[in-house]
CSV table of C-alpha atoms in Angstrom, one decimal:
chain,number,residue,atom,x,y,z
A,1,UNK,CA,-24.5,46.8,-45.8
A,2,UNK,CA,-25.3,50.9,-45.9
A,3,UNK,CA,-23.2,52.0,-48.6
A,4,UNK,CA,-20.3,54.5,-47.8
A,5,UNK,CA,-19.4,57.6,-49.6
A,6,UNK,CA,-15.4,58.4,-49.4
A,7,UNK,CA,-13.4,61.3,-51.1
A,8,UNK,CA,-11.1,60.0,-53.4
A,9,UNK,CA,-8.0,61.6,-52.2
A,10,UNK,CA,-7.0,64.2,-49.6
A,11,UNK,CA,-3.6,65.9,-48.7
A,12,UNK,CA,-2.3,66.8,-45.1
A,13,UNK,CA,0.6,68.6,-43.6
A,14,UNK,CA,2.8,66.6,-41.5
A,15,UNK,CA,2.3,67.7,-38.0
A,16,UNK,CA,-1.4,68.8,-38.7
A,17,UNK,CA,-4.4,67.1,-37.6
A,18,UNK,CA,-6.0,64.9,-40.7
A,19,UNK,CA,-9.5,64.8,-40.9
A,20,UNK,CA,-10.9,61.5,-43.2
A,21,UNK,CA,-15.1,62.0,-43.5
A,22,UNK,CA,-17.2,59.2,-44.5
A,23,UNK,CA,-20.7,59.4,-45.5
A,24,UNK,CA,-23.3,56.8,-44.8
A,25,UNK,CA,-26.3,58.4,-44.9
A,26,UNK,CA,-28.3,55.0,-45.0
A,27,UNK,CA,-26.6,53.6,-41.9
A,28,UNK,CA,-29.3,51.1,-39.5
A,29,UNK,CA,-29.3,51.1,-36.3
A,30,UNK,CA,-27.3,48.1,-35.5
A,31,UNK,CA,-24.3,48.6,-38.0
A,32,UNK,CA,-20.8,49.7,-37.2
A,33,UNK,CA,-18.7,51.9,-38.9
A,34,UNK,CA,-14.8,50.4,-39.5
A,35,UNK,CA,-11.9,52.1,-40.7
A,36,UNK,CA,-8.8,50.2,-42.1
A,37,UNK,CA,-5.6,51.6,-43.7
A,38,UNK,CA,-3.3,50.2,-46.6
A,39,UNK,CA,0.0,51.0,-46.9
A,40,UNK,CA,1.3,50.8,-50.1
A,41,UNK,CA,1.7,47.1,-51.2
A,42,UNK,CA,0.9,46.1,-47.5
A,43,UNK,CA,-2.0,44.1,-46.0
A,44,UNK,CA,-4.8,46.7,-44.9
A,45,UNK,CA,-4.6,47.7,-41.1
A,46,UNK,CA,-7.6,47.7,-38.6
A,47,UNK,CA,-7.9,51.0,-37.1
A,48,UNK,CA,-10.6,51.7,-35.1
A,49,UNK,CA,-14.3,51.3,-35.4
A,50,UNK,CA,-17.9,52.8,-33.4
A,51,UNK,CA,-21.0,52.4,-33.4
A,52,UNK,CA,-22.6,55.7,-31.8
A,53,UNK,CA,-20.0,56.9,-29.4
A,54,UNK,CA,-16.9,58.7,-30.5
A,55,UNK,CA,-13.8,56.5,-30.0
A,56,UNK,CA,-10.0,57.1,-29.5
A,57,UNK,CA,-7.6,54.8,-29.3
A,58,UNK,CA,-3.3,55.0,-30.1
A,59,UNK,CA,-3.8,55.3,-33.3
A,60,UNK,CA,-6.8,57.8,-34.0
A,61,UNK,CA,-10.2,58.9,-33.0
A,62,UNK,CA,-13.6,58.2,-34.5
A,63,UNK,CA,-16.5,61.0,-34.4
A,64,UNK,CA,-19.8,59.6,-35.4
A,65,UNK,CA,-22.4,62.2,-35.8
A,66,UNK,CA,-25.4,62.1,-33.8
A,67,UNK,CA,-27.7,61.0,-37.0
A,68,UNK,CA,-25.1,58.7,-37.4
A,69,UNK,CA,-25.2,59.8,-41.1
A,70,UNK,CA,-21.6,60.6,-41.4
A,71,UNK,CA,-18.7,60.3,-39.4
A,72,UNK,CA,-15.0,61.4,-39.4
A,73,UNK,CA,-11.5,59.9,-38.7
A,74,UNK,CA,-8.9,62.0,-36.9
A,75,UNK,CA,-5.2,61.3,-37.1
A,76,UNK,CA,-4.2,63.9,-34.6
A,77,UNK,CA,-0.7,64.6,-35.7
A,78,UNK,CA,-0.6,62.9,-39.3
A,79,UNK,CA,3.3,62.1,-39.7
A,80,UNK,CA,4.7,60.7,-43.6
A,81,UNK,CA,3.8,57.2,-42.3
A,82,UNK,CA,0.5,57.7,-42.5
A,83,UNK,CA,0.2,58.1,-46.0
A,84,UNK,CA,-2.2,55.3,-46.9
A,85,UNK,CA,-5.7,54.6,-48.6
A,86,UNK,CA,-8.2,54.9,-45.9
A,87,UNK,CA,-11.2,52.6,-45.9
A,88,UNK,CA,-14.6,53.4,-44.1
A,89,UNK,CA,-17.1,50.2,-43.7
A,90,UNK,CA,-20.5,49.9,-42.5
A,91,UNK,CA,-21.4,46.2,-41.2
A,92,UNK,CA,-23.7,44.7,-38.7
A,93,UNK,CA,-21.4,42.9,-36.2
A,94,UNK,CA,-21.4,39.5,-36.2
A,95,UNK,CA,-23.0,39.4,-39.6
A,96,UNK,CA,-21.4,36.0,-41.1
A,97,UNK,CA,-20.1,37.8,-43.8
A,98,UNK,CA,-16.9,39.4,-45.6
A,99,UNK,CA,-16.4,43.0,-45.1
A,100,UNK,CA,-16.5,45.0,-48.4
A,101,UNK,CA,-13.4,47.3,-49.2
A,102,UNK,CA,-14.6,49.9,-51.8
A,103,UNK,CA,-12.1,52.3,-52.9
A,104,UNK,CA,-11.3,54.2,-49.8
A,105,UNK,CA,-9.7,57.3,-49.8
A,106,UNK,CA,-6.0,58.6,-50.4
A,107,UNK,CA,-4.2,60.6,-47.7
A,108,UNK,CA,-1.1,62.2,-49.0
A,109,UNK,CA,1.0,63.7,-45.6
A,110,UNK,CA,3.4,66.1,-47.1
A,111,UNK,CA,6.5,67.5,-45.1
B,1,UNK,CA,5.1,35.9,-32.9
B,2,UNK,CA,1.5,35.5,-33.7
B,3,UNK,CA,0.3,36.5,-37.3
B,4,UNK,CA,-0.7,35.5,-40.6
B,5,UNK,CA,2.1,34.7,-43.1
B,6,UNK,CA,1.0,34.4,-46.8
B,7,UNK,CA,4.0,32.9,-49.5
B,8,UNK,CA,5.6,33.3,-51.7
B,9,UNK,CA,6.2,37.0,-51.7
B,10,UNK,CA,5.8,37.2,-55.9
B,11,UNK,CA,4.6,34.2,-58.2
B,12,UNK,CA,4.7,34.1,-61.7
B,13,UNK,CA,2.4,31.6,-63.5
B,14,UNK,CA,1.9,30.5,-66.8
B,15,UNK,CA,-0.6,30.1,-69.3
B,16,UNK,CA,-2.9,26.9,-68.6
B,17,UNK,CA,-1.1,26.5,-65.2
B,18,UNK,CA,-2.5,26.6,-61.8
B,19,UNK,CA,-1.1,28.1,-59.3
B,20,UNK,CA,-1.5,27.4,-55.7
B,21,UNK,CA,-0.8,30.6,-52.7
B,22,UNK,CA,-0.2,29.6,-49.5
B,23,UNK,CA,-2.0,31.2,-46.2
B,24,UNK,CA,-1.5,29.9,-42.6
B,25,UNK,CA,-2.5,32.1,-39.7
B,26,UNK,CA,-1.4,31.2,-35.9
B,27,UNK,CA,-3.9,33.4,-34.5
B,28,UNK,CA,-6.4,30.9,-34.0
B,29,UNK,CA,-8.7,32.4,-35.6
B,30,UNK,CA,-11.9,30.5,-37.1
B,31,UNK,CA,-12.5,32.9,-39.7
B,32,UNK,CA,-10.5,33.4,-42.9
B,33,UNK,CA,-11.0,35.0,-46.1
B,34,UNK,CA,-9.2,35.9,-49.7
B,35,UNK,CA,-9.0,39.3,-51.3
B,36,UNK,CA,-7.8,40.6,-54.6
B,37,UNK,CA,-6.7,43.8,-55.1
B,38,UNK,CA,-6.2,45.5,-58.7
B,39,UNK,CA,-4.1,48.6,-59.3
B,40,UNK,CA,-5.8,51.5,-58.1
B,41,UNK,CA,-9.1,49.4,-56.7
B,42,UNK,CA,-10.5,48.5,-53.5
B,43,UNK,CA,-10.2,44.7,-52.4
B,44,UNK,CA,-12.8,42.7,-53.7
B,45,UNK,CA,-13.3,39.4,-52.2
B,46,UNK,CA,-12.7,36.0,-53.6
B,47,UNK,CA,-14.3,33.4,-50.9
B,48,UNK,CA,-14.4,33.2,-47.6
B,49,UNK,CA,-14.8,30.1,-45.0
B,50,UNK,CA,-16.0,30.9,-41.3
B,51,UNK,CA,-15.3,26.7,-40.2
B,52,UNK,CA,-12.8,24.0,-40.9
B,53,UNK,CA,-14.3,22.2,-44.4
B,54,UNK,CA,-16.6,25.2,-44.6
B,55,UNK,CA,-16.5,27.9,-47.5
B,56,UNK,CA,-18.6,30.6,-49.1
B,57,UNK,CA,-18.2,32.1,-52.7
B,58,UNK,CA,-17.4,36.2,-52.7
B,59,UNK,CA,-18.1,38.4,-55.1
B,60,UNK,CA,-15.5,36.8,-58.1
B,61,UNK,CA,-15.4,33.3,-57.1
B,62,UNK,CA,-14.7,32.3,-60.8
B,63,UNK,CA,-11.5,31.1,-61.7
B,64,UNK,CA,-10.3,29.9,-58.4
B,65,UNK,CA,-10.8,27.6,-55.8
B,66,UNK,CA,-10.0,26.8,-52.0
B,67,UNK,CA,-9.8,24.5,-49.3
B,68,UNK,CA,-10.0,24.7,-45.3
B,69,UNK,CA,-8.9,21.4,-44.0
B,70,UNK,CA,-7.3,23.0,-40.9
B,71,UNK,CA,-7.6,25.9,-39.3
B,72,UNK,CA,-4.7,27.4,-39.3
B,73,UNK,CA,-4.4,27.2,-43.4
B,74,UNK,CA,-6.3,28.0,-46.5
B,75,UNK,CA,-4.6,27.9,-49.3
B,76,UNK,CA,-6.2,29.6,-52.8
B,77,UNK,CA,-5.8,28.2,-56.3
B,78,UNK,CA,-5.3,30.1,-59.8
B,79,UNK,CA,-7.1,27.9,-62.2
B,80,UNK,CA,-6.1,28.4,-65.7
B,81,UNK,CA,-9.8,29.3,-65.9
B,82,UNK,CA,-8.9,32.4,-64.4
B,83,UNK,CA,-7.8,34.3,-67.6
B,84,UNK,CA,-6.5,37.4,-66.1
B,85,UNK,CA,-4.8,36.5,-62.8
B,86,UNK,CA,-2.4,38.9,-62.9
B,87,UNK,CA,-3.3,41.1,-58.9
B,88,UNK,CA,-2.4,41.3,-56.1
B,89,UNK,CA,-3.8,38.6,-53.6
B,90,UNK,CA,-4.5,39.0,-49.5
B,91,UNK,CA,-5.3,36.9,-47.2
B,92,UNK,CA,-7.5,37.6,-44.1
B,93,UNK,CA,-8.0,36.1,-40.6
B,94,UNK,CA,-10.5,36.9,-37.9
B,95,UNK,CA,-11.8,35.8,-34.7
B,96,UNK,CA,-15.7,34.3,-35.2
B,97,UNK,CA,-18.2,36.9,-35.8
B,98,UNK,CA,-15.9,40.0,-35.6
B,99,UNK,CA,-15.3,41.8,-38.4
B,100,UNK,CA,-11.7,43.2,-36.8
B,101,UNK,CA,-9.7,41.4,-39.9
B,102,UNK,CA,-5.8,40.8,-39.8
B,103,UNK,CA,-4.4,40.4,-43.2
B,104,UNK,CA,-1.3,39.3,-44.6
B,105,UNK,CA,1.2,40.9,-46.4
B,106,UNK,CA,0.2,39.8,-49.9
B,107,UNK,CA,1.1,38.0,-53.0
B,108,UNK,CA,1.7,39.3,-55.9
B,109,UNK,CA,1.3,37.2,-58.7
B,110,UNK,CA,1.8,37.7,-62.4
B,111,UNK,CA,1.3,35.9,-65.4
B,112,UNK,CA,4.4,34.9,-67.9
């Protein structure tokens, strides 16, 4: 799997968009990028995921960059709810194998 | 409702004991899989079984062990080899071949 780069923590106003970026600069062609949320002392939550197209969905949107290099999660209106660690994944689909949580990062919505 | 229910809620174990947590998923899924999760860390994963009486070792295999004689269950086992249990333990499902994972709410489990 391409490794991931993550910042460890962010903080967002409630109403305001939050912007998550990943880094995968060593992405292949055929890999997907995943993004999961963990509430505190919940089961992470699937969120959305992309492989070159930007996606949207109820719950955010995914912008992958053209390069693919990078990408960014969009919580539109971030509300105290969302305050969760965000995980971004890179995995081939339909790889047989586990996906690998690394630390993620921590989104702090403040009122 | 369809989900994946992991039990008990909290566990407390011993020393030398082995504890057993309990995962059963209705979501007929084929794929499940077992997480730990230390304070502050990512998950890392403990095994994983894509088949009924199939499994595969993760990344810290050591200490526990699992079985998959149905599909809708896969319970995990604390060894007492496992000397520092003490985490906080998910439980995965997915359909084959899709890495969309549904997890349960956890276990936390502590030693006495």
């Amino acid at each position: 799997d391409a490794k991931t780069t993550q910042p460890t923590s962010m903080d967002c106003a409630e109403g305001r968009a939050a912007n998550l970026p990943c880094n995968h600069s060593t992405i292949s062609g055929n890999e997907y990028v995943y993004w999961y949320r963990q509430i505190h002392s919940q089961g992470p939550q699937y969120i959305i995921h992309g492989l070159k197209n930007n996606e949207t969905n109820e719950m955010a949107s995914l912008i992958i960059t053209e390069d693919r290099k990078s990408s960014t999660l969009i919580l539109p209106h971030a509300t105290l709810r969302d305050t969760a660690v965000y995980y971004c994944i890179v995995r081939v689909a339909n790889s047989g194998y586990a996906l690998n949580f690394g630390k993620g990062t921590s989104l702090l919505v403040t009122p | 409702d369809g989900g994946i229910t992991q039990s008990p809620k909290y566990l407390f174990r011993k020393e030398g004991q082995n504890v057993t947590l309990s995962c059963e998923q209705n979501l007929n899924h084929d794929a499940m899989y077992w997480y730990r999760q230390d304070p502050g860390q990512g998950l890392r994963l403990i095994y994983y079984s894509q088949i009924v009486n199939d499994f595969q070792k993760g990344d810290i295999a050591e200490g526990y062990s699992v079985s998959r004689e149905k599909k809708e269950s896969f319970p995990l086992t604390v060894t007492s080899a496992q000397k520092n249990p003490t985490a906080f333990y998910l439980c995965a499902s997915s359909s084959q071949g899709l890495e969309k994972l549904f997890f349960g709410s956890g276990t936390q489990l502590s030693v006495l």
